[in-house]
Amino acid sequence: AQSVTQLDSHVSVSEGTPVLLRCNYSSSYSPSLFWYVQHPNKGLQLLLKYTSAATLVKGINGFEAEFKKSETSFHLTKPSAHMSDAAEYFCVVSDRTGGFKTIFGAGTRLFVKA
Amino acid sequence: GAVVSQHPSRVICKSGTSVKIECRSLDFQATTMFWYRQFPKKSLMLMATSNEGSKATYEQGVEKDKFLINHASLTLSTLTVTSAHPEDSSFYICSATANTGELFFGEGSRLTVL
């Protein structure tokens, strides 16, 4: 069965500094991995996805993530945080277990200080 | 890109009534759809896997008779919350998976039971 662990429940950064949100996964098959962002009382917005192509994935709003099979990680980064990045971020794993069942991480709340 | 539409986005109902939430894939055929529930400030919990033309597969702890799922066509899955109670108030999100494994999420439906 697949699983995903987000290592930090909360991350706080200053505006203009780098962001690192950590995610580790386990999967019996070649997984697809996603990062989603959710602003308060809103739906989910896809930031980026990895589906067995390039291991360094670039997403929207300056975010990127690197798939590292040896470390079973898919950490999300951004060089310079903006106030509007403050939100909840979810790492998601999907593989063909159970018909591409998707499993969400617990989420990481990103705080951005002025 | 592919779109998944959920309706209604918000619904308020009285305790004891039933509420139906629709999830539609607008420009692709979804062989599998998933229903999630999100409690306030929590991650998404997978409730069930909905396969077109067959019974849904429910996750452990999810009441089948409370949360009725129907996937009558390749573009529509419905979640009916029967005899709703205030504790059923939540944010419900669906996702749809095409044969390629691509995953698309609806915008979510916020249910409030008075």
mmCIF file of C-alpha atoms in Angstrom:
data_model
loop_
_atom_site.group_PDB
_atom_site.id
_atom_site.type_symbol
_atom_site.label_atom_id
_atom_site.label_comp_id
_atom_site.label_asym_id
_atom_site.label_seq_id
_atom_site.Cartn_x
_atom_site.Cartn_y
_atom_site.Cartn_z
ATOM 1 C CA ALA A 1 0.000 0.000 0.000
ATOM 2 C CA GLN A 2 1.131 3.504 -0.650
ATOM 3 C CA SER A 3 1.639 6.124 2.016
ATOM 4 C CA VAL A 4 2.935 9.639 2.320
ATOM 5 C CA THR A 5 4.493 11.484 5.235
ATOM 6 C CA GLN A 6 4.843 15.214 5.490
ATOM 7 C CA LEU A 7 7.568 15.744 7.988
ATOM 8 C CA ASP A 8 6.517 19.165 9.258
ATOM 9 C CA SER A 9 3.032 20.165 10.352
ATOM 10 C CA HIS A 10 4.025 23.849 10.384
ATOM 11 C CA VAL A 11 6.755 25.807 8.636
ATOM 12 C CA SER A 12 7.399 29.488 9.214
ATOM 13 C CA VAL A 13 9.605 31.599 6.953
ATOM 14 C CA SER A 14 10.243 35.282 6.387
ATOM 15 C CA GLU A 15 9.155 36.893 3.151
ATOM 16 C CA GLY A 16 11.901 36.660 0.557
ATOM 17 C CA THR A 17 13.601 33.625 2.121
ATOM 18 C CA PRO A 18 13.570 30.077 0.716
ATOM 19 C CA VAL A 19 10.793 27.604 1.383
ATOM 20 C CA LEU A 20 11.290 23.883 1.968
ATOM 21 C CA LEU A 21 8.340 21.588 2.621
ATOM 22 C CA ARG A 22 9.337 17.984 3.115
ATOM 23 C CA CYS A 23 7.553 14.894 1.879
ATOM 24 C CA ASN A 24 8.489 11.215 1.961
ATOM 25 C CA TYR A 25 6.471 8.480 0.322
ATOM 26 C CA SER A 26 6.240 4.739 0.008
ATOM 27 C CA SER A 27 4.808 2.903 -2.954
ATOM 28 C CA SER A 28 4.930 -0.608 -4.321
ATOM 29 C CA TYR A 29 4.792 0.665 -7.889
ATOM 30 C CA SER A 30 6.091 3.600 -9.841
ATOM 31 C CA PRO A 31 4.194 6.406 -8.157
ATOM 32 C CA SER A 32 2.780 9.648 -9.343
ATOM 33 C CA LEU A 33 3.407 12.428 -6.853
ATOM 34 C CA PHE A 34 1.674 15.748 -6.507
ATOM 35 C CA TRP A 35 1.785 18.883 -4.440
ATOM 36 C CA TYR A 36 -1.437 20.754 -3.866
ATOM 37 C CA VAL A 37 -2.062 24.050 -2.123
ATOM 38 C CA GLN A 38 -5.216 24.969 -0.284
ATOM 39 C CA HIS A 39 -6.002 28.469 0.853
ATOM 40 C CA PRO A 40 -8.505 28.928 3.709
ATOM 41 C CA ASN A 41 -12.016 27.802 2.799
ATOM 42 C CA LYS A 42 -10.936 27.059 -0.764
ATOM 43 C CA GLY A 43 -10.549 23.991 -2.914
ATOM 44 C CA LEU A 44 -7.300 22.386 -3.959
ATOM 45 C CA GLN A 45 -4.971 23.881 -6.509
ATOM 46 C CA LEU A 46 -2.368 21.743 -8.231
ATOM 47 C CA LEU A 47 1.132 23.167 -7.863
ATOM 48 C CA LEU A 48 3.026 20.482 -9.703
ATOM 49 C CA LYS A 49 3.127 16.774 -10.439
ATOM 50 C CA TYR A 50 5.653 14.042 -11.119
ATOM 51 C CA THR A 51 4.614 11.214 -13.396
ATOM 52 C CA SER A 52 7.868 9.393 -14.259
ATOM 53 C CA ALA A 53 9.305 12.012 -16.581
ATOM 54 C CA ALA A 54 11.933 14.514 -15.460
ATOM 55 C CA THR A 55 12.812 14.159 -11.797
ATOM 56 C CA LEU A 56 12.980 17.913 -11.246
ATOM 57 C CA VAL A 57 9.500 19.252 -11.682
ATOM 58 C CA LYS A 58 8.675 22.913 -12.040
ATOM 59 C CA GLY A 59 5.254 24.118 -11.043
ATOM 60 C CA ILE A 60 3.269 27.293 -10.788
ATOM 61 C CA ASN A 61 4.154 30.344 -8.717
ATOM 62 C CA GLY A 62 7.853 29.531 -8.685
ATOM 63 C CA PHE A 63 7.547 26.219 -6.863
ATOM 64 C CA GLU A 64 9.501 23.143 -7.810
ATOM 65 C CA ALA A 65 10.048 19.668 -6.430
ATOM 66 C CA GLU A 66 12.602 16.945 -7.006
ATOM 67 C CA PHE A 67 11.748 13.265 -7.103
ATOM 68 C CA LYS A 68 14.500 11.270 -5.397
ATOM 69 C CA LYS A 69 13.806 7.578 -5.638
ATOM 70 C CA SER A 70 16.785 6.581 -3.494
ATOM 71 C CA GLU A 71 15.506 8.755 -0.665
ATOM 72 C CA THR A 72 11.795 8.196 -1.419
ATOM 73 C CA SER A 73 11.357 11.939 -1.165
ATOM 74 C CA PHE A 74 9.538 14.633 -3.080
ATOM 75 C CA HIS A 75 10.321 17.858 -1.249
ATOM 76 C CA LEU A 76 8.747 21.130 -2.363
ATOM 77 C CA THR A 77 10.904 24.239 -2.633
ATOM 78 C CA LYS A 78 10.670 27.862 -3.630
ATOM 79 C CA PRO A 79 13.634 30.264 -3.721
ATOM 80 C CA SER A 80 11.822 33.259 -2.286
ATOM 81 C CA ALA A 81 8.623 33.191 -0.237
ATOM 82 C CA HIS A 82 5.824 35.652 -0.842
ATOM 83 C CA MET A 83 3.102 36.599 1.608
ATOM 84 C CA SER A 84 0.520 35.064 -0.716
ATOM 85 C CA ASP A 85 2.212 31.670 -0.337
ATOM 86 C CA ALA A 86 0.813 31.329 3.183
ATOM 87 C CA ALA A 87 -1.520 28.325 2.945
ATOM 88 C CA GLU A 88 -1.829 24.613 3.583
ATOM 89 C CA TYR A 89 0.223 22.341 1.354
ATOM 90 C CA PHE A 90 -0.506 18.689 0.695
ATOM 91 C CA CYS A 91 1.798 16.061 -0.732
ATOM 92 C CA VAL A 92 -0.154 13.338 -2.537
ATOM 93 C CA VAL A 93 0.890 9.914 -3.816
ATOM 94 C CA SER A 94 -0.936 7.829 -6.345
ATOM 95 C CA ASP A 95 -0.100 4.518 -7.922
ATOM 96 C CA ARG A 96 -2.070 1.770 -9.551
ATOM 97 C CA THR A 97 -2.901 0.210 -6.214
ATOM 98 C CA GLY A 98 -6.664 0.109 -5.944
ATOM 99 C CA GLY A 99 -7.144 1.787 -9.310
ATOM 100 C CA PHE A 100 -4.848 4.765 -8.752
ATOM 101 C CA LYS A 101 -6.048 5.385 -5.229
ATOM 102 C CA THR A 102 -4.676 8.682 -4.022
ATOM 103 C CA ILE A 103 -3.403 9.216 -0.523
ATOM 104 C CA PHE A 104 -2.900 12.616 1.051
ATOM 105 C CA GLY A 105 -0.252 13.618 3.490
ATOM 106 C CA ALA A 106 -1.322 15.285 6.706
ATOM 107 C CA GLY A 107 -0.494 18.696 5.310
ATOM 108 C CA THR A 108 2.008 21.407 6.142
ATOM 109 C CA ARG A 109 0.838 24.849 7.114
ATOM 110 C CA LEU A 110 3.167 27.504 5.709
ATOM 111 C CA PHE A 111 3.369 30.815 7.544
ATOM 112 C CA VAL A 112 5.110 33.744 5.873
ATOM 113 C CA LYS A 113 6.266 36.622 8.073
ATOM 114 C CA ALA A 114 6.674 40.124 6.743
ATOM 115 C CA GLY B 1 -6.731 20.960 -19.164
ATOM 116 C CA ALA B 2 -9.188 18.455 -17.826
ATOM 117 C CA VAL B 3 -11.866 19.727 -15.481
ATOM 118 C CA VAL B 4 -13.798 18.120 -12.679
ATOM 119 C CA SER B 5 -16.887 19.948 -11.554
ATOM 120 C CA GLN B 6 -18.592 19.537 -8.197
ATOM 121 C CA HIS B 7 -22.074 20.724 -7.426
ATOM 122 C CA PRO B 8 -23.235 22.277 -5.215
ATOM 123 C CA SER B 9 -20.222 24.163 -3.896
ATOM 124 C CA ARG B 10 -22.106 24.984 -0.709
ATOM 125 C CA VAL B 11 -25.201 23.427 0.796
ATOM 126 C CA ILE B 12 -27.042 23.952 4.052
ATOM 127 C CA CYS B 13 -29.622 21.446 5.150
ATOM 128 C CA LYS B 14 -31.679 20.512 8.164
ATOM 129 C CA SER B 15 -30.795 17.595 10.358
ATOM 130 C CA GLY B 16 -32.448 14.388 9.174
ATOM 131 C CA THR B 17 -32.597 15.298 5.504
ATOM 132 C CA SER B 18 -30.474 13.827 2.698
ATOM 133 C CA VAL B 19 -28.096 15.766 0.494
ATOM 134 C CA LYS B 20 -26.675 14.764 -2.884
ATOM 135 C CA ILE B 21 -23.344 16.049 -4.174
ATOM 136 C CA GLU B 22 -22.400 15.561 -7.806
ATOM 137 C CA CYS B 23 -18.956 15.119 -9.281
ATOM 138 C CA ARG B 24 -18.614 15.403 -13.045
ATOM 139 C CA SER B 25 -15.646 14.997 -15.341
ATOM 140 C CA LEU B 26 -16.358 17.562 -18.031
ATOM 141 C CA ASP B 27 -14.014 16.611 -20.857
ATOM 142 C CA PHE B 28 -12.784 13.120 -20.161
ATOM 143 C CA GLN B 29 -14.120 9.769 -19.100
ATOM 144 C CA ALA B 30 -13.290 8.886 -15.523
ATOM 145 C CA THR B 31 -13.156 5.186 -14.893
ATOM 146 C CA THR B 32 -12.484 5.818 -11.240
ATOM 147 C CA MET B 33 -13.527 8.618 -8.928
ATOM 148 C CA PHE B 34 -12.615 9.130 -5.299
ATOM 149 C CA TRP B 35 -14.494 10.881 -2.539
ATOM 150 C CA TYR B 36 -12.704 12.615 0.287
ATOM 151 C CA ARG B 37 -13.781 14.344 3.439
ATOM 152 C CA GLN B 38 -11.854 17.152 5.022
ATOM 153 C CA PHE B 39 -12.389 18.177 8.628
ATOM 154 C CA PRO B 40 -11.479 21.742 9.652
ATOM 155 C CA LYS B 41 -7.740 22.304 9.580
ATOM 156 C CA LYS B 42 -7.132 18.663 8.731
ATOM 157 C CA SER B 43 -5.988 16.708 5.724
ATOM 158 C CA LEU B 44 -8.229 14.943 3.253
ATOM 159 C CA MET B 45 -9.477 11.553 4.329
ATOM 160 C CA LEU B 46 -10.279 9.097 1.578
ATOM 161 C CA MET B 47 -13.838 7.872 2.057
ATOM 162 C CA ALA B 48 -14.391 5.611 -0.909
ATOM 163 C CA THR B 49 -13.378 4.610 -4.387
ATOM 164 C CA SER B 50 -16.128 4.828 -6.957
ATOM 165 C CA ASN B 51 -15.857 2.641 -10.072
ATOM 166 C CA GLU B 52 -18.188 3.101 -12.991
ATOM 167 C CA GLY B 53 -20.820 0.400 -13.139
ATOM 168 C CA SER B 54 -19.895 -1.315 -9.905
ATOM 169 C CA LYS B 55 -20.267 -0.845 -6.189
ATOM 170 C CA ALA B 56 -18.075 1.629 -4.434
ATOM 171 C CA THR B 57 -15.246 0.447 -2.231
ATOM 172 C CA TYR B 58 -15.380 2.123 1.157
ATOM 173 C CA GLU B 59 -12.459 2.795 3.434
ATOM 174 C CA GLN B 60 -12.474 1.353 6.905
ATOM 175 C CA GLY B 61 -14.685 3.269 9.289
ATOM 176 C CA VAL B 62 -16.840 4.902 6.617
ATOM 177 C CA GLU B 63 -20.523 4.030 6.902
ATOM 178 C CA LYS B 64 -21.806 2.683 3.589
ATOM 179 C CA ASP B 65 -25.425 3.329 4.453
ATOM 180 C CA LYS B 66 -24.705 6.881 5.540
ATOM 181 C CA PHE B 67 -22.642 7.874 2.510
ATOM 182 C CA LEU B 68 -24.211 6.415 -0.626
ATOM 183 C CA ILE B 69 -22.040 6.558 -3.720
ATOM 184 C CA ASN B 70 -23.293 5.988 -7.221
ATOM 185 C CA HIS B 71 -21.134 6.030 -10.347
ATOM 186 C CA ALA B 72 -23.714 5.491 -13.056
ATOM 187 C CA SER B 73 -21.700 6.824 -15.974
ATOM 188 C CA LEU B 74 -18.111 7.508 -16.947
ATOM 189 C CA THR B 75 -18.582 11.215 -16.268
ATOM 190 C CA LEU B 76 -20.705 11.316 -13.141
ATOM 191 C CA SER B 77 -20.401 10.108 -9.565
ATOM 192 C CA THR B 78 -22.729 11.171 -6.781
ATOM 193 C CA LEU B 79 -22.334 11.155 -3.019
ATOM 194 C CA THR B 80 -25.534 11.191 -0.993
ATOM 195 C CA VAL B 81 -25.305 11.956 2.692
ATOM 196 C CA THR B 82 -28.385 10.288 4.143
ATOM 197 C CA SER B 83 -30.189 11.421 7.272
ATOM 198 C CA ALA B 84 -27.606 14.114 7.759
ATOM 199 C CA HIS B 85 -26.581 15.224 11.237
ATOM 200 C CA PRO B 86 -24.476 18.183 12.360
ATOM 201 C CA GLU B 87 -21.430 15.938 12.716
ATOM 202 C CA ASP B 88 -21.643 15.264 8.971
ATOM 203 C CA SER B 89 -20.872 18.918 8.323
ATOM 204 C CA SER B 90 -17.624 18.965 6.403
ATOM 205 C CA PHE B 91 -15.852 19.761 3.168
ATOM 206 C CA TYR B 92 -16.293 16.964 0.636
ATOM 207 C CA ILE B 93 -13.983 16.732 -2.371
ATOM 208 C CA CYS B 94 -13.993 14.369 -5.302
ATOM 209 C CA SER B 95 -11.255 13.450 -7.695
ATOM 210 C CA ALA B 96 -11.410 11.696 -11.025
ATOM 211 C CA THR B 97 -8.813 9.486 -12.656
ATOM 212 C CA ALA B 98 -8.572 8.807 -16.351
ATOM 213 C CA ASN B 99 -7.026 5.680 -17.827
ATOM 214 C CA THR B 100 -3.689 7.479 -18.067
ATOM 215 C CA GLY B 101 -3.557 7.804 -14.290
ATOM 216 C CA GLU B 102 -3.916 11.573 -14.445
ATOM 217 C CA LEU B 103 -5.723 12.841 -11.375
ATOM 218 C CA PHE B 104 -8.050 15.833 -11.286
ATOM 219 C CA PHE B 105 -9.853 17.312 -8.281
ATOM 220 C CA GLY B 106 -13.164 19.050 -7.977
ATOM 221 C CA GLU B 107 -13.466 22.382 -6.184
ATOM 222 C CA GLY B 108 -15.135 20.782 -3.181
ATOM 223 C CA SER B 109 -18.565 21.010 -1.593
ATOM 224 C CA ARG B 110 -19.076 22.484 1.857
ATOM 225 C CA LEU B 111 -21.940 20.844 3.712
ATOM 226 C CA THR B 112 -23.450 22.455 6.767
ATOM 227 C CA VAL B 113 -26.094 20.536 8.661
ATOM 228 C CA LEU B 114 -28.178 22.589 11.058
#
